[in-house]
Short mmCIF file of N, CA and C in Angstrom, two decimals:
data_model
loop_
_atom_site.label_atom_id
_atom_site.label_comp_id
_atom_site.label_asym_id
_atom_site.label_seq_id
_atom_site.Cartn_x
_atom_site.Cartn_y
_atom_site.Cartn_z
N GLN A 1 -8.27 14.48 9.62
CA GLN A 1 -9.14 13.24 9.29
C GLN A 1 -8.41 12.72 7.36
N LEU A 2 -8.20 11.23 7.38
CA LEU A 2 -7.93 11.00 6.29
C LEU A 2 -9.54 9.51 6.24
N HIS A 3 -9.98 9.15 5.43
CA HIS A 3 -10.42 8.36 5.55
C HIS A 3 -10.21 6.80 4.26
N LEU A 4 -9.93 6.32 4.13
CA LEU A 4 -9.45 4.98 3.53
C LEU A 4 -9.80 4.10 2.68
N VAL A 5 -10.27 3.80 1.15
CA VAL A 5 -10.87 2.80 1.33
C VAL A 5 -10.01 2.00 -0.58
N GLU A 6 -9.35 0.49 0.07
CA GLU A 6 -8.94 -0.58 -1.10
C GLU A 6 -9.23 -0.77 -1.92
N SER A 7 -9.02 -0.58 -3.92
CA SER A 7 -9.39 -1.72 -4.09
C SER A 7 -8.43 -1.95 -5.02
N GLY A 8 -9.65 -2.61 -6.04
CA GLY A 8 -8.54 -3.36 -7.26
C GLY A 8 -8.01 -5.00 -6.75
N GLY A 9 -8.15 -5.04 -5.78
CA GLY A 9 -7.10 -7.34 -5.29
C GLY A 9 -8.19 -7.72 -5.64
N GLY A 10 -7.85 -9.32 -6.17
CA GLY A 10 -9.16 -10.31 -7.20
C GLY A 10 -7.51 -12.09 -6.80
N ARG A 11 -7.74 -12.75 -7.65
CA ARG A 11 -7.73 -14.10 -7.50
C ARG A 11 -7.01 -13.79 -8.38
N VAL A 12 -5.76 -14.57 -8.89
CA VAL A 12 -4.94 -13.83 -10.42
C VAL A 12 -3.74 -15.04 -10.26
N GLN A 13 -3.13 -15.48 -11.34
CA GLN A 13 -2.18 -16.36 -11.80
C GLN A 13 -0.88 -16.18 -11.10
N PRO A 14 -0.46 -16.57 -11.04
CA PRO A 14 1.47 -16.43 -10.54
C PRO A 14 1.29 -16.09 -12.71
N GLY A 15 3.37 -15.06 -12.02
CA GLY A 15 2.85 -14.29 -12.88
C GLY A 15 2.36 -13.04 -13.83
N THR A 16 1.33 -12.96 -12.87
CA THR A 16 0.25 -11.51 -13.69
C THR A 16 1.24 -10.94 -12.55
N SER A 17 -0.22 -9.59 -13.39
CA SER A 17 -0.48 -8.56 -12.54
C SER A 17 -1.53 -7.36 -11.76
N LEU A 18 -1.68 -6.91 -11.00
CA LEU A 18 -2.12 -5.79 -10.36
C LEU A 18 -2.48 -5.22 -10.25
N THR A 19 -2.81 -3.86 -10.54
CA THR A 19 -3.24 -2.66 -9.37
C THR A 19 -3.83 -2.31 -7.78
N LEU A 20 -3.57 -1.97 -7.09
CA LEU A 20 -4.34 -1.43 -5.82
C LEU A 20 -4.67 0.09 -6.33
N SER A 21 -5.40 0.33 -5.56
CA SER A 21 -6.20 1.87 -5.38
C SER A 21 -6.14 1.99 -4.12
N CYS A 22 -5.65 3.24 -3.91
CA CYS A 22 -6.25 3.42 -2.09
C CYS A 22 -6.50 5.70 -2.13
N ALA A 23 -7.64 5.06 -2.14
CA ALA A 23 -9.23 6.34 -2.70
C ALA A 23 -8.99 6.98 -0.94
N ALA A 24 -8.35 7.73 -1.04
CA ALA A 24 -8.19 9.40 -0.05
C ALA A 24 -10.00 10.44 0.39
N SER A 25 -10.55 9.87 2.06
CA SER A 25 -11.06 11.33 1.45
C SER A 25 -11.26 11.98 2.88
N GLY A 26 -10.84 13.26 2.53
CA GLY A 26 -10.45 14.79 3.55
C GLY A 26 -9.73 15.59 3.26
N SER A 27 -8.97 16.77 3.45
CA SER A 27 -8.94 17.67 3.28
C SER A 27 -6.56 17.46 2.55
N ASP A 28 -6.71 16.53 3.77
CA ASP A 28 -5.11 16.20 3.51
C ASP A 28 -3.98 15.05 3.24
N PHE A 29 -5.11 15.06 2.40
CA PHE A 29 -3.94 13.98 1.06
C PHE A 29 -2.69 13.87 1.02
N PHE A 30 -2.81 15.37 0.39
CA PHE A 30 -1.01 15.64 0.06
C PHE A 30 0.30 16.45 0.88
N THR A 31 -0.59 16.19 1.94
CA THR A 31 0.62 16.11 3.34
C THR A 31 0.90 14.98 4.34
N SER A 32 0.09 13.67 3.99
CA SER A 32 0.00 13.07 4.04
C SER A 32 1.15 11.40 3.45
N HIS A 33 2.04 10.75 3.99
CA HIS A 33 2.71 9.34 3.66
C HIS A 33 1.75 8.82 3.63
N PHE A 34 1.80 7.70 2.75
CA PHE A 34 0.95 6.52 2.22
C PHE A 34 1.95 5.70 2.44
N GLY A 35 1.48 4.42 3.36
CA GLY A 35 2.28 3.07 2.77
C GLY A 35 1.52 1.59 2.51
N TRP A 36 1.86 0.17 2.09
CA TRP A 36 0.78 -0.20 1.31
C TRP A 36 1.68 -1.48 2.44
N PHE A 37 0.92 -2.17 3.19
CA PHE A 37 1.21 -3.65 4.29
C PHE A 37 0.18 -4.73 3.94
N ARG A 38 0.38 -5.80 3.86
CA ARG A 38 -0.06 -7.33 3.37
C ARG A 38 -0.51 -8.03 5.65
N GLN A 39 -1.18 -9.39 4.95
CA GLN A 39 -1.27 -10.38 6.19
C GLN A 39 -2.09 -11.30 5.98
N ALA A 40 -1.04 -11.92 5.33
CA ALA A 40 -1.24 -13.51 5.19
C ALA A 40 -1.56 -14.07 6.24
N PRO A 41 -3.02 -15.25 6.05
CA PRO A 41 -3.01 -16.13 6.95
C PRO A 41 -2.23 -16.63 7.98
N GLY A 42 -3.01 -16.28 9.62
CA GLY A 42 -1.63 -16.67 10.32
C GLY A 42 -0.47 -16.19 10.41
N LYS A 43 0.07 -14.54 9.65
CA LYS A 43 1.01 -14.23 9.66
C LYS A 43 0.70 -12.57 10.14
N GLU A 44 1.78 -12.26 10.58
CA GLU A 44 1.36 -10.73 11.49
C GLU A 44 1.53 -10.01 9.88
N ARG A 45 1.00 -8.50 9.78
CA ARG A 45 1.15 -7.71 8.91
C ARG A 45 2.07 -7.86 8.44
N GLU A 46 2.79 -7.33 7.58
CA GLU A 46 3.96 -6.50 7.03
C GLU A 46 4.20 -5.83 6.55
N PHE A 47 5.52 -4.81 6.51
CA PHE A 47 5.58 -3.41 5.59
C PHE A 47 5.75 -4.52 3.54
N VAL A 48 4.46 -3.51 3.25
CA VAL A 48 5.29 -3.73 1.38
C VAL A 48 6.17 -3.04 0.62
N ALA A 49 5.58 -0.97 1.04
CA ALA A 49 5.59 0.02 0.78
C ALA A 49 4.66 0.73 0.97
N SER A 50 6.11 1.92 0.63
CA SER A 50 5.56 3.59 1.48
C SER A 50 6.45 4.56 0.51
N ILE A 51 5.48 5.63 0.67
CA ILE A 51 6.23 6.95 -0.49
C ILE A 51 5.36 8.22 0.56
N SER A 52 6.53 9.05 0.46
CA SER A 52 6.60 10.42 1.09
C SER A 52 5.07 10.97 0.67
N ARG A 53 5.52 11.97 1.07
CA ARG A 53 4.66 12.56 0.90
C ARG A 53 4.65 14.57 -0.13
N ARG A 54 6.31 14.35 0.03
CA ARG A 54 6.91 15.67 -0.93
C ARG A 54 6.86 16.03 -2.63
N SER A 55 7.03 16.59 -3.06
CA SER A 55 6.81 16.12 -4.58
C SER A 55 7.68 15.50 -4.92
N GLY A 56 7.09 14.34 -5.49
CA GLY A 56 8.20 13.40 -6.50
C GLY A 56 7.75 12.41 -5.26
N GLY A 57 7.94 12.84 -4.09
CA GLY A 57 7.72 11.26 -3.49
C GLY A 57 8.67 9.88 -3.27
N SER A 58 10.00 9.98 -2.38
CA SER A 58 10.28 9.28 -2.17
C SER A 58 9.62 8.01 -1.84
N THR A 59 10.63 6.99 -2.13
CA THR A 59 10.13 5.35 -1.67
C THR A 59 10.49 4.82 -0.76
N LEU A 60 9.59 3.55 -0.82
CA LEU A 60 10.88 2.69 0.36
C LEU A 60 9.82 0.84 -0.51
N TYR A 61 10.90 0.13 -0.22
CA TYR A 61 10.02 -1.12 -0.64
C TYR A 61 10.80 -1.78 0.65
N ALA A 62 9.97 -3.13 0.18
CA ALA A 62 10.45 -3.94 0.78
C ALA A 62 11.40 -5.45 0.48
N ASP A 63 12.23 -6.17 0.44
CA ASP A 63 13.07 -6.58 -0.45
C ASP A 63 12.63 -7.41 -1.26
N SER A 64 11.22 -8.34 -0.62
CA SER A 64 10.33 -9.17 -1.11
C SER A 64 9.61 -8.43 -2.62
N VAL A 65 10.09 -7.91 -2.89
CA VAL A 65 9.16 -7.20 -3.85
C VAL A 65 9.87 -6.16 -4.57
N LYS A 66 11.17 -5.76 -4.40
CA LYS A 66 12.20 -4.98 -4.67
C LYS A 66 11.90 -4.99 -6.30
N GLY A 67 11.35 -4.18 -7.35
CA GLY A 67 11.46 -4.54 -8.49
C GLY A 67 10.57 -5.07 -9.37
N ARG A 68 9.57 -5.40 -8.31
CA ARG A 68 8.22 -6.11 -8.91
C ARG A 68 7.26 -5.16 -8.73
N PHE A 69 7.20 -4.49 -7.82
CA PHE A 69 6.24 -3.87 -7.42
C PHE A 69 6.33 -2.10 -7.03
N THR A 70 5.86 -1.27 -7.39
CA THR A 70 5.50 0.39 -7.32
C THR A 70 4.26 0.44 -6.74
N ILE A 71 4.47 1.59 -5.94
CA ILE A 71 4.13 2.11 -5.52
C ILE A 71 4.11 3.91 -5.79
N SER A 72 3.25 4.24 -5.97
CA SER A 72 2.35 5.51 -6.71
C SER A 72 1.53 6.81 -5.69
N ARG A 73 1.85 8.06 -6.26
CA ARG A 73 0.49 8.11 -5.64
C ARG A 73 -0.42 9.88 -6.86
N ASP A 74 -1.04 10.29 -6.39
CA ASP A 74 -1.64 10.99 -7.22
C ASP A 74 -2.98 11.66 -7.70
N ASN A 75 -2.15 13.17 -6.76
CA ASN A 75 -2.74 14.31 -5.36
C ASN A 75 -4.00 14.39 -6.74
N ALA A 76 -3.41 15.01 -7.61
CA ALA A 76 -5.24 15.42 -7.89
C ALA A 76 -6.17 14.39 -7.62
N LYS A 77 -6.08 12.88 -7.28
CA LYS A 77 -6.95 11.98 -8.25
C LYS A 77 -7.11 11.66 -6.40
N ASN A 78 -6.90 12.23 -4.93
CA ASN A 78 -6.85 11.54 -3.71
C ASN A 78 -6.42 10.73 -3.70
N THR A 79 -5.25 9.10 -4.47
CA THR A 79 -5.70 8.51 -4.58
C THR A 79 -4.16 8.04 -5.21
N ALA A 80 -3.64 6.79 -3.64
CA ALA A 80 -2.75 5.72 -3.66
C ALA A 80 -2.43 4.69 -4.50
N TYR A 81 -1.16 4.42 -4.93
CA TYR A 81 -1.83 2.78 -6.17
C TYR A 81 0.04 2.06 -5.47
N LEU A 82 -0.58 1.23 -5.85
CA LEU A 82 0.63 -0.12 -5.51
C LEU A 82 0.57 -1.23 -6.60
N GLN A 83 1.18 -0.70 -7.87
CA GLN A 83 1.05 -1.54 -9.27
C GLN A 83 2.98 -2.75 -8.24
N MET A 84 1.12 -3.93 -9.15
CA MET A 84 2.24 -5.31 -7.79
C MET A 84 2.00 -6.11 -9.79
N ASN A 85 3.56 -6.70 -9.86
CA ASN A 85 4.02 -7.24 -11.25
C ASN A 85 4.25 -8.57 -11.05
N ASN A 86 3.94 -9.59 -11.57
CA ASN A 86 4.53 -11.13 -11.66
C ASN A 86 4.23 -11.31 -9.99
N LEU A 87 3.43 -11.09 -9.84
CA LEU A 87 2.93 -11.87 -8.89
C LEU A 87 2.69 -13.64 -8.64
N GLN A 88 3.51 -13.83 -7.25
CA GLN A 88 3.53 -14.84 -6.98
C GLN A 88 2.80 -15.30 -5.90
N PRO A 89 2.33 -17.06 -4.99
CA PRO A 89 2.03 -17.82 -4.27
C PRO A 89 1.74 -16.56 -2.99
N GLU A 90 3.38 -16.54 -3.30
CA GLU A 90 3.67 -15.48 -1.14
C GLU A 90 3.25 -14.17 -1.49
N ASP A 91 2.93 -13.86 -2.39
CA ASP A 91 1.93 -12.11 -2.58
C ASP A 91 1.09 -12.44 -1.64
N SER A 92 0.30 -13.29 -1.93
CA SER A 92 -1.56 -13.71 -1.83
C SER A 92 -1.05 -12.51 -0.28
N GLY A 93 -2.48 -12.23 0.50
CA GLY A 93 -3.17 -12.20 1.11
C GLY A 93 -3.90 -10.40 1.49
N VAL A 94 -3.53 -10.38 2.11
CA VAL A 94 -5.36 -8.73 3.05
C VAL A 94 -4.05 -7.45 2.48
N TYR A 95 -4.52 -6.33 1.82
CA TYR A 95 -4.15 -5.80 1.27
C TYR A 95 -4.50 -4.66 2.02
N TYR A 96 -3.05 -3.52 2.48
CA TYR A 96 -3.69 -2.36 3.79
C TYR A 96 -3.27 -1.23 3.18
N CYS A 97 -3.94 -0.56 3.28
CA CYS A 97 -3.38 1.02 2.11
C CYS A 97 -3.57 2.16 3.94
N ALA A 98 -2.17 2.65 4.73
CA ALA A 98 -2.24 3.42 5.83
C ALA A 98 -1.81 4.83 4.73
N ALA A 99 -1.82 5.86 6.37
CA ALA A 99 -1.46 7.35 5.80
C ALA A 99 -1.66 7.66 7.15
N ASP A 100 0.19 8.49 7.04
CA ASP A 100 0.23 9.42 8.04
C ASP A 100 0.06 10.92 7.47
N HIS A 101 0.05 11.74 8.59
CA HIS A 101 0.92 13.49 8.65
C HIS A 101 2.30 13.31 8.91
N PHE A 102 3.07 12.68 9.48
CA PHE A 102 4.28 12.94 9.96
C PHE A 102 4.44 11.31 9.97
N VAL A 103 4.47 10.35 10.14
CA VAL A 103 5.09 8.90 9.28
C VAL A 103 6.04 8.63 8.29
N TYR A 104 6.79 8.42 7.20
CA TYR A 104 7.08 7.54 6.36
C TYR A 104 8.51 6.60 6.75
N GLY A 105 7.49 5.83 6.55
CA GLY A 105 8.71 4.08 6.79
C GLY A 105 7.26 3.14 6.79
N LEU A 106 8.26 2.25 7.39
CA LEU A 106 8.08 0.26 7.29
C LEU A 106 7.60 0.40 8.64
N VAL A 107 6.82 1.01 9.98
CA VAL A 107 6.17 0.59 10.58
C VAL A 107 4.36 0.98 11.05
N ALA A 108 4.18 -0.26 11.18
CA ALA A 108 2.89 -0.51 11.00
C ALA A 108 2.26 0.90 12.29
N ASP A 109 2.69 0.13 13.19
CA ASP A 109 2.25 1.40 14.65
C ASP A 109 2.31 1.85 14.00
N GLN A 110 3.16 2.86 13.23
CA GLN A 110 3.40 4.49 13.22
C GLN A 110 2.30 4.93 12.50
N TYR A 111 1.62 3.80 11.73
CA TYR A 111 0.78 5.20 10.56
C TYR A 111 -0.69 5.10 11.83
N GLU A 112 -1.14 6.56 11.15
CA GLU A 112 -2.52 7.10 12.47
C GLU A 112 -4.28 6.22 11.47
N TYR A 113 -3.90 6.37 10.17
CA TYR A 113 -5.50 5.78 9.52
C TYR A 113 -5.12 4.53 8.05
N TRP A 114 -6.02 4.15 8.34
CA TRP A 114 -5.93 3.10 7.07
C TRP A 114 -7.10 2.40 7.15
N GLY A 115 -7.11 1.69 5.57
CA GLY A 115 -8.13 1.49 5.32
C GLY A 115 -9.02 0.10 5.80
N GLN A 116 -9.97 -0.47 4.70
CA GLN A 116 -10.58 -1.97 5.62
C GLN A 116 -9.83 -2.95 5.15
N GLY A 117 -8.56 -3.02 3.68
CA GLY A 117 -8.18 -4.10 3.25
C GLY A 117 -9.20 -4.44 1.66
N THR A 118 -7.58 -4.94 0.77
CA THR A 118 -8.59 -5.71 -0.40
C THR A 118 -8.06 -6.74 -0.53
N GLN A 119 -8.38 -7.89 -0.79
CA GLN A 119 -8.11 -8.96 -0.98
C GLN A 119 -6.72 -9.88 -2.23
N VAL A 120 -5.72 -9.44 -2.24
CA VAL A 120 -5.15 -10.71 -2.76
C VAL A 120 -4.90 -12.13 -2.97
N THR A 121 -5.47 -12.48 -4.07
CA THR A 121 -4.97 -14.65 -4.09
C THR A 121 -4.13 -14.50 -5.23
N VAL A 122 -2.91 -15.16 -5.65
CA VAL A 122 -2.23 -15.24 -6.72
C VAL A 122 -1.98 -17.21 -6.03
N SER A 123 -2.70 -17.70 -7.65
CA SER A 123 -3.04 -19.43 -6.87
C SER A 123 -2.58 -19.73 -8.31
N SER A 124 -2.46 -21.14 -9.64
CA SER A 124 -2.48 -21.19 -10.46
C SER A 124 -4.08 -22.51 -9.96
#
């Protein structure tokens, strides 16, 4: 069992950076894959990035964030991160952290555990 809590969202100007955190409680952090998804008003939830559970953590990114966002994990702190650079208005939305013991990928429905989300607004 995992309980996920996101933090770090806020309102920022275009071109700036934010780092989102996903704190996990439970005994299975280091056996879990993690993903970040986002949802803008009126749109479906979309994949942002994911990181596998293995040491070193292989990663996947949506094309729209590749080169700007970095997903990482700190097993000692039971926390996953999403570093977001050069934010643009189209990056606005509620960002969700997700975890699963078996799935590492792009499909939201395959993740078992979800946080409550944190709002990111990019506006001048």
